[in-house]
mmCIF file of C-alpha atoms and ligand atoms in Angstrom:
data_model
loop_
_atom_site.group_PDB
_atom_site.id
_atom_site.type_symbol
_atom_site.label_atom_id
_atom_site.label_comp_id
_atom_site.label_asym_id
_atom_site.label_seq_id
_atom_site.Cartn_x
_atom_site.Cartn_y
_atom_site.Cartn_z
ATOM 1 C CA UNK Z 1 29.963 18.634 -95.213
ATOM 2 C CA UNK Z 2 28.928 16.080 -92.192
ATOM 3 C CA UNK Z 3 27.547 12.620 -93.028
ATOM 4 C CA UNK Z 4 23.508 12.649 -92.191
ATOM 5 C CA UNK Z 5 23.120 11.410 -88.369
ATOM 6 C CA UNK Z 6 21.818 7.899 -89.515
ATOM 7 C CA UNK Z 7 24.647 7.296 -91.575
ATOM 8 C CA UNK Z 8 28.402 6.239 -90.640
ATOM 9 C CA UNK Z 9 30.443 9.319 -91.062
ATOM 10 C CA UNK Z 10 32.733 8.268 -93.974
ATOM 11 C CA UNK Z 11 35.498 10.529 -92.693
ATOM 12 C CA UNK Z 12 35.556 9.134 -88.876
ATOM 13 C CA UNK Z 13 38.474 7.579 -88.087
ATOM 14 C CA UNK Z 14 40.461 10.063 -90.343
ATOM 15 C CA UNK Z 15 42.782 12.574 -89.491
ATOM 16 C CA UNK Z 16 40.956 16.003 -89.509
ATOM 17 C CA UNK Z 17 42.005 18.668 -92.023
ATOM 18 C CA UNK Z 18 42.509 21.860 -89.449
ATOM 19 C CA UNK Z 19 40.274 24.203 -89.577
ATOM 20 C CA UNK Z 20 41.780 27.773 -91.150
ATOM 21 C CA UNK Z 21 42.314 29.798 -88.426
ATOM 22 C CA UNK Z 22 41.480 33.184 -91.314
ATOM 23 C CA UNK Z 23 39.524 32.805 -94.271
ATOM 24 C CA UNK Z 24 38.914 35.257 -96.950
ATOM 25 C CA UNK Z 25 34.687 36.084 -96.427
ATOM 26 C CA UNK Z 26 34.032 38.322 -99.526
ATOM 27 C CA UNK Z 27 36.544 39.177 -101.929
ATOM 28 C CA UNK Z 28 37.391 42.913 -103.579
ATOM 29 C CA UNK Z 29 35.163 42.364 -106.561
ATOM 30 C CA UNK Z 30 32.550 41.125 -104.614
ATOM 31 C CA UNK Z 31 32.134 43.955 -102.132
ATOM 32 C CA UNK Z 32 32.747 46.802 -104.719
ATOM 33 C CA UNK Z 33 29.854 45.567 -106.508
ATOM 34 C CA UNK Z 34 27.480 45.818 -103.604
ATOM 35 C CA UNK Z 35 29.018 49.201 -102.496
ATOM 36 C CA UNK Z 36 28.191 50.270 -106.170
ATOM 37 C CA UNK Z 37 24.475 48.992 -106.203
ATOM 38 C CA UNK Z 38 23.978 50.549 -102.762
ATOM 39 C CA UNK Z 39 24.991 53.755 -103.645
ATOM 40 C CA UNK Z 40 22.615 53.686 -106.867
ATOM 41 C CA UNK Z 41 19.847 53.026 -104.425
ATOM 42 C CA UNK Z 42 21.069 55.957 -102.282
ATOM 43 C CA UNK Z 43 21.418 57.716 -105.434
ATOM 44 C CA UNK Z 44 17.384 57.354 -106.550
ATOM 45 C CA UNK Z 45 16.258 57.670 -103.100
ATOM 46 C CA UNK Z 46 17.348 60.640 -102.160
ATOM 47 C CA UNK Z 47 17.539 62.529 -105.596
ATOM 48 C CA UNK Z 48 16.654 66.446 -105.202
ATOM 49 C CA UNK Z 49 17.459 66.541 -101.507
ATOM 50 C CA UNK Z 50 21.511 66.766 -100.647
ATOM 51 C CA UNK Z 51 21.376 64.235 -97.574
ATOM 52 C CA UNK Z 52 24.073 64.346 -94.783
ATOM 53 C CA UNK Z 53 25.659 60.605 -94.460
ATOM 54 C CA UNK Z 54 27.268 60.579 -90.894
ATOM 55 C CA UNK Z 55 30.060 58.054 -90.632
ATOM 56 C CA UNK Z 56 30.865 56.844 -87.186
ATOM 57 C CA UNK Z 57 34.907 57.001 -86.878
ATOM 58 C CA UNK Z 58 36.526 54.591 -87.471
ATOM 59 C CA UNK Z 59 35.968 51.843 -89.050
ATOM 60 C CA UNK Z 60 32.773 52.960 -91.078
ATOM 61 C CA UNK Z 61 35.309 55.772 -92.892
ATOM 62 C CA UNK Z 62 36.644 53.059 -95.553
ATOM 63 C CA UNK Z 63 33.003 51.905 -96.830
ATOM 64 C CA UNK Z 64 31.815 55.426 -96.728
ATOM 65 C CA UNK Z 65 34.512 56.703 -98.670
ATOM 66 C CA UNK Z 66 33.512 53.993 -101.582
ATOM 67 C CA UNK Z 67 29.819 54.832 -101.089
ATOM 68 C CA UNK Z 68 29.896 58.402 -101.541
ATOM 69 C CA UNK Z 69 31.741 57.984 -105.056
ATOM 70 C CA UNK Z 70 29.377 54.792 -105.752
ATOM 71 C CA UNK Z 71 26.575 57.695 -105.287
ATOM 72 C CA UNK Z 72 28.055 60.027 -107.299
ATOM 73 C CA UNK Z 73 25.149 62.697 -105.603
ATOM 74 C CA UNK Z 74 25.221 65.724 -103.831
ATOM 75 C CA UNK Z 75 25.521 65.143 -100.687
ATOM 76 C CA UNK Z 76 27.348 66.598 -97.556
ATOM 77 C CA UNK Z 77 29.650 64.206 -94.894
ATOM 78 C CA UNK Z 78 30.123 63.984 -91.185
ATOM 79 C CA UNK Z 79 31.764 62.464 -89.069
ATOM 80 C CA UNK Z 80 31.782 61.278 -85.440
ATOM 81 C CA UNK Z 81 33.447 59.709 -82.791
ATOM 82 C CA UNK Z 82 32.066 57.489 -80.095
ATOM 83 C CA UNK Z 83 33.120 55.289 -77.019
ATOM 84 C CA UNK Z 84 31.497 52.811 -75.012
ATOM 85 C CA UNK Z 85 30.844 54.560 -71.610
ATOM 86 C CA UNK Z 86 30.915 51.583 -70.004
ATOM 87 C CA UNK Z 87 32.760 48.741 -71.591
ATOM 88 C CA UNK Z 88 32.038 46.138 -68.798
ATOM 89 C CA UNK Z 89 28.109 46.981 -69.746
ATOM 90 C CA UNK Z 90 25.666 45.936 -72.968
ATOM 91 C CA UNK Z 91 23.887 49.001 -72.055
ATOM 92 C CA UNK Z 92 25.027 50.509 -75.572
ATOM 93 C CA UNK Z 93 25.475 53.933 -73.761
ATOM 94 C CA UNK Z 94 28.113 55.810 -75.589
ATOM 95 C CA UNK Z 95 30.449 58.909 -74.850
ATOM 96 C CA UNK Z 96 30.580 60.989 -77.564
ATOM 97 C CA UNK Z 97 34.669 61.895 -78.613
ATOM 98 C CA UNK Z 98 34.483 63.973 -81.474
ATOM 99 C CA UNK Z 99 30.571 64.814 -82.712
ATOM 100 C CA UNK Z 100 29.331 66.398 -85.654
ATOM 101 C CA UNK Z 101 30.202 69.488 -87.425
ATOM 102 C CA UNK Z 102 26.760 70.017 -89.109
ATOM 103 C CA UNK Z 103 23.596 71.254 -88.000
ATOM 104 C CA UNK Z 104 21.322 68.020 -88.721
ATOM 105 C CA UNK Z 105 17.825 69.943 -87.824
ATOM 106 C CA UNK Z 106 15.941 69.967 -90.986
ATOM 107 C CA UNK Z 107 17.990 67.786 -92.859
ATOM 108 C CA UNK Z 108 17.984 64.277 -94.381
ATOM 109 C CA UNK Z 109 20.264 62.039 -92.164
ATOM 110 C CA UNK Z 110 21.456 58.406 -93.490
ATOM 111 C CA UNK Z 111 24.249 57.066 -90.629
ATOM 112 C CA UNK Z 112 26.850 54.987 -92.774
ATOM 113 C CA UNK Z 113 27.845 51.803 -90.554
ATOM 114 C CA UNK Z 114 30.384 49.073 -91.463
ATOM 115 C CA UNK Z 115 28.816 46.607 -89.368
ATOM 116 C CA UNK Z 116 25.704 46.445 -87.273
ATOM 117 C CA UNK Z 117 26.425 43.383 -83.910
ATOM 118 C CA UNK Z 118 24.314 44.074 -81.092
ATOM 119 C CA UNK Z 119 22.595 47.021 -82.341
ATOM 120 C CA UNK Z 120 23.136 48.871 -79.419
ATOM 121 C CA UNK Z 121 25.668 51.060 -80.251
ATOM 122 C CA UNK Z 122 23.726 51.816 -83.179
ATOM 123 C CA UNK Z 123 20.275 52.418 -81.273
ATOM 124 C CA UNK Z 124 21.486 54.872 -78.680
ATOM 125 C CA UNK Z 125 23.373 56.794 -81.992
ATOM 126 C CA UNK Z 126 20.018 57.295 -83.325
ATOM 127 C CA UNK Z 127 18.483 58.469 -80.404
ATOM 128 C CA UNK Z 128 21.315 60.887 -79.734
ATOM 129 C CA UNK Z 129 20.938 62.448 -83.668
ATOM 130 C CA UNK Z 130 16.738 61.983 -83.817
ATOM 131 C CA UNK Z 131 17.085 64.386 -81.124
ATOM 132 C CA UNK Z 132 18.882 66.995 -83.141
ATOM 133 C CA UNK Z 133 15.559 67.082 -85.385
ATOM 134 C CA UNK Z 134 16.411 66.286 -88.616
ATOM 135 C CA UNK Z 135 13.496 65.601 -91.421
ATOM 136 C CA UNK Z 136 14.405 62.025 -91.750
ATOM 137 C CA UNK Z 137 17.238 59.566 -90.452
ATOM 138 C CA UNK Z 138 18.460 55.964 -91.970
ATOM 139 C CA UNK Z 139 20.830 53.421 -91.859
ATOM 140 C CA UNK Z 140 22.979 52.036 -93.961
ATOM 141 C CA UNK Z 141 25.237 49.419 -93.052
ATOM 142 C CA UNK Z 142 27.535 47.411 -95.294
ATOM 143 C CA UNK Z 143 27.686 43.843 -92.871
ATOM 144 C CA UNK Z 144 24.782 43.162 -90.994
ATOM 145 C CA UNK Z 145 25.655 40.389 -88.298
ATOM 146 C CA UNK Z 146 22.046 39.503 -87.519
ATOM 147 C CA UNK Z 147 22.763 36.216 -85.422
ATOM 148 C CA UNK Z 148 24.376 38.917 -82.894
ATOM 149 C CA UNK Z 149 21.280 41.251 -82.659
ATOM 150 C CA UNK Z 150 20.277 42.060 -78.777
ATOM 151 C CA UNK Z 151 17.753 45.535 -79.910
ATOM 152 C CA UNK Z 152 16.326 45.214 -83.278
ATOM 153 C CA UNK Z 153 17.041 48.700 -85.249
ATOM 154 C CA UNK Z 154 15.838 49.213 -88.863
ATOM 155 C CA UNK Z 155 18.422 49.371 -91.099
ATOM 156 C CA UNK Z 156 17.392 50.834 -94.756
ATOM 157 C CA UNK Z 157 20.212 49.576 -96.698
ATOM 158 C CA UNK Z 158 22.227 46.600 -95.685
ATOM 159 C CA UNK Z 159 25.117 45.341 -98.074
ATOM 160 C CA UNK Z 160 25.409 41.834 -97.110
ATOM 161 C CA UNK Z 161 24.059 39.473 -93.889
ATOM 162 C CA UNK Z 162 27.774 37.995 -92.449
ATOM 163 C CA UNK Z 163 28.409 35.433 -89.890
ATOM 164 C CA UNK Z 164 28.862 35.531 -85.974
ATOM 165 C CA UNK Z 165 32.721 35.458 -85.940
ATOM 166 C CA UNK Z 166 35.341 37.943 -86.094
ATOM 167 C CA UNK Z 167 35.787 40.418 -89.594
ATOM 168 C CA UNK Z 168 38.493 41.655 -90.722
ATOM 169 C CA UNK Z 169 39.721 44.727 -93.356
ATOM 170 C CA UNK Z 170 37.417 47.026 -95.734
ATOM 171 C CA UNK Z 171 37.289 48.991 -92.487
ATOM 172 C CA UNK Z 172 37.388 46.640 -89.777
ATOM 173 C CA UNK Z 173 40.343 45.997 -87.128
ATOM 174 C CA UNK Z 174 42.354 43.984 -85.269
ATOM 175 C CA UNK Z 175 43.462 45.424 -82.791
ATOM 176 C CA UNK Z 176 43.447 49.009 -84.897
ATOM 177 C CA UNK Z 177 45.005 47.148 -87.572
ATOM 178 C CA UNK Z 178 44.194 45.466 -90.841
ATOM 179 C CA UNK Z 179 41.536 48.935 -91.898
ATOM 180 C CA UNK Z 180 43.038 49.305 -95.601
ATOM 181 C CA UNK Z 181 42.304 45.325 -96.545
ATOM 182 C CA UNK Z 182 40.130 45.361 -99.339
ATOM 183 C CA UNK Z 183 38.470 42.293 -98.567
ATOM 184 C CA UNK Z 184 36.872 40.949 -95.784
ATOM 185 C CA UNK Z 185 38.505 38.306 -93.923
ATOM 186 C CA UNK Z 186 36.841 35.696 -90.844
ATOM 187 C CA UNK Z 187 38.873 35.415 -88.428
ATOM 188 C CA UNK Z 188 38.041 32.051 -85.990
ATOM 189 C CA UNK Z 189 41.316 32.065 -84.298
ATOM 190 C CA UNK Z 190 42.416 35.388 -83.147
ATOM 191 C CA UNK Z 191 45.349 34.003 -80.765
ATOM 192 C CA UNK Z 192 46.714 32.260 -84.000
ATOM 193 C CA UNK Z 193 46.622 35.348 -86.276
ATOM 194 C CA UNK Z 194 47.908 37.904 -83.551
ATOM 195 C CA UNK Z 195 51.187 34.950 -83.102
ATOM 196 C CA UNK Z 196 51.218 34.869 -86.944
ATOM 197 C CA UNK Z 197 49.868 38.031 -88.945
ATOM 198 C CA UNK Z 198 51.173 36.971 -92.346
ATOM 199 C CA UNK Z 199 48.007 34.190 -92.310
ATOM 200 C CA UNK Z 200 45.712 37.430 -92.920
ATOM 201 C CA UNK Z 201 47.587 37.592 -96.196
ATOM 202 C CA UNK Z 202 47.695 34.195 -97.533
ATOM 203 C CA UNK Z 203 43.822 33.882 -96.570
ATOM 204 C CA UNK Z 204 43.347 37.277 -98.660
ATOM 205 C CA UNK Z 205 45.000 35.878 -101.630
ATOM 206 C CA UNK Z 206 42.886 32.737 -101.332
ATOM 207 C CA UNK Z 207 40.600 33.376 -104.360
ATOM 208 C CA UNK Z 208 43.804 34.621 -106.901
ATOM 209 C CA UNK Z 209 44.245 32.233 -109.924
ATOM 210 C CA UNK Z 210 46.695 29.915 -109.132
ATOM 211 C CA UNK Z 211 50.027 29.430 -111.321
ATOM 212 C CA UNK Z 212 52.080 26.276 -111.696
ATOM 213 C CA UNK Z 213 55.176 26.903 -109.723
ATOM 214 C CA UNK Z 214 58.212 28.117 -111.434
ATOM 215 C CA UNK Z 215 60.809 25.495 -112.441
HETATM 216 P P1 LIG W 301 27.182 46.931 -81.698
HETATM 217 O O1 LIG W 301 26.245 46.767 -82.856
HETATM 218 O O2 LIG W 301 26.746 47.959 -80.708
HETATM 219 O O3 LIG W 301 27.455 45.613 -81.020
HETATM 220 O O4 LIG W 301 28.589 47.449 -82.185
HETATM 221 C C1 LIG W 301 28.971 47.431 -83.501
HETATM 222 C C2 LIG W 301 30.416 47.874 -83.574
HETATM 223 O O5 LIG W 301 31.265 46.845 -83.074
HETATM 224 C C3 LIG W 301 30.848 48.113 -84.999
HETATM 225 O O6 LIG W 301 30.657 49.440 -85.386
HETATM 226 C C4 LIG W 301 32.312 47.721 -84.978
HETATM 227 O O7 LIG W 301 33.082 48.837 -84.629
HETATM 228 C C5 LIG W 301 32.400 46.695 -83.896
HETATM 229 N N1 LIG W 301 32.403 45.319 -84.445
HETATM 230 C C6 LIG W 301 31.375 44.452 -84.414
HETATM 231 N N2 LIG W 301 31.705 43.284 -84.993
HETATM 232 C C7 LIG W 301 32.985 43.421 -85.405
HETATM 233 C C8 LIG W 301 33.884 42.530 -86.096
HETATM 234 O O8 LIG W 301 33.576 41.369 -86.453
HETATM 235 N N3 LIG W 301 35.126 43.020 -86.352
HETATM 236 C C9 LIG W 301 35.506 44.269 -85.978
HETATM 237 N N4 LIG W 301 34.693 45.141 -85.346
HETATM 238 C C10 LIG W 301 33.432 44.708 -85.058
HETATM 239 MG MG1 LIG W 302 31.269 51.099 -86.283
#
């Protein structure tokens, strides 16, 4: 908390506590009950119809995996694989590695994301599968890092609004790393976790219940 501006800051003058360089965002519990109200919603909305959800390799593969037993429906998966075309450039243009297996004309579409930044990726994916005709096409994305947006895309479902700073685990990387965390962890000092990984672990155990050390 920071002392109000007119006030004299009653911590100036001491030492700073430093600031974590990982801290756990949203724990286990927290996320599997928002993966498990989401796919209730996906559940009622698209009862009777046996949508395709399209997961976009990699990192969205852990929260669709949760969502499509949250949903308990019948429902077909897909998945593809993209790259930026041109990483120096915002342009969002992507080159397509691996694409879909299914035929999406006629069909309901719902694009599973783990996290929505710019939007741009995100905006040219749409326009790539919109073209393939199918009878209606959503999104829904577990994080939604609004602060980041540069093209505003409508997202259906979103599980929870994060931060601007780097995520970690429940699908997310670092450096291809870190997917199978089942939490989410901020990361506001990459060069200190990359020179000391094990700080990814003590932030993820944060929240356990402490015990009174042994002896
Ligand atoms: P954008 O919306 O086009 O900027 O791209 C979103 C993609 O960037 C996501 O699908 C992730 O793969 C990646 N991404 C964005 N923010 C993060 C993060 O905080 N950690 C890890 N990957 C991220
Ligand atoms: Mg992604």
């Amino acid at each position: 908390m920071t002392a109000p501006a007119d006030q004299p800051d009653p911590a100036a003058g001491l030492p700073l506590e430093p600031r974590p360089a990982v801290r756990l965002l949203i724990d286990r519990e927290t996320l599997q009950e928002r993966v498990g109200e989401l796919g209730a919603e996906v559940r009622a909305d698209y009862e009777g119809v046996e949508p395709i959800l399209v997961s976009v390799l990699r990192g969205g593969v852990v929260f669709l995996a949760d969502l499509v037993r949250a949903a308990a429906m019948p429902c077909r998966a897909d998945f593809m694989a993209i790259s930026r075309f041109d990483a120096s450039e915002d342009t969002g243009v992507v080159r397509i590695e691996k694409d879909l297996d299914l035929d999406l004309s006629g069909a309901h579409v719902l694009v599973v994301e783990d996290i929505v930044d710019t939007g741009l990726t995100l905006t040219y994916l749409l326009r790539v599968l919109a073209a393939r005709g199918p009878a209606s096409l959503r999104v829904c994305a577990l994080l939604d890092k609004r602060a980041r947006r540069i093209v505003d895309v409508p997202l259906s479902y979103v599980g929870f609004e994060v931060p601007d700073v780097f995520l970690v685990g429940y699908g997310l990387d670092l450096d291809e790393r870190e997917r199978g965390r089942s939490e989410l962890l901020a990361v506001d000092d990459l060069d200190a976790v990359r020179a000391d990984p094990a700080l990814l672990d003590q932030a993820a155990r944060a929240d356990a219940p402490r015990r009174p050390a042994a002896g």
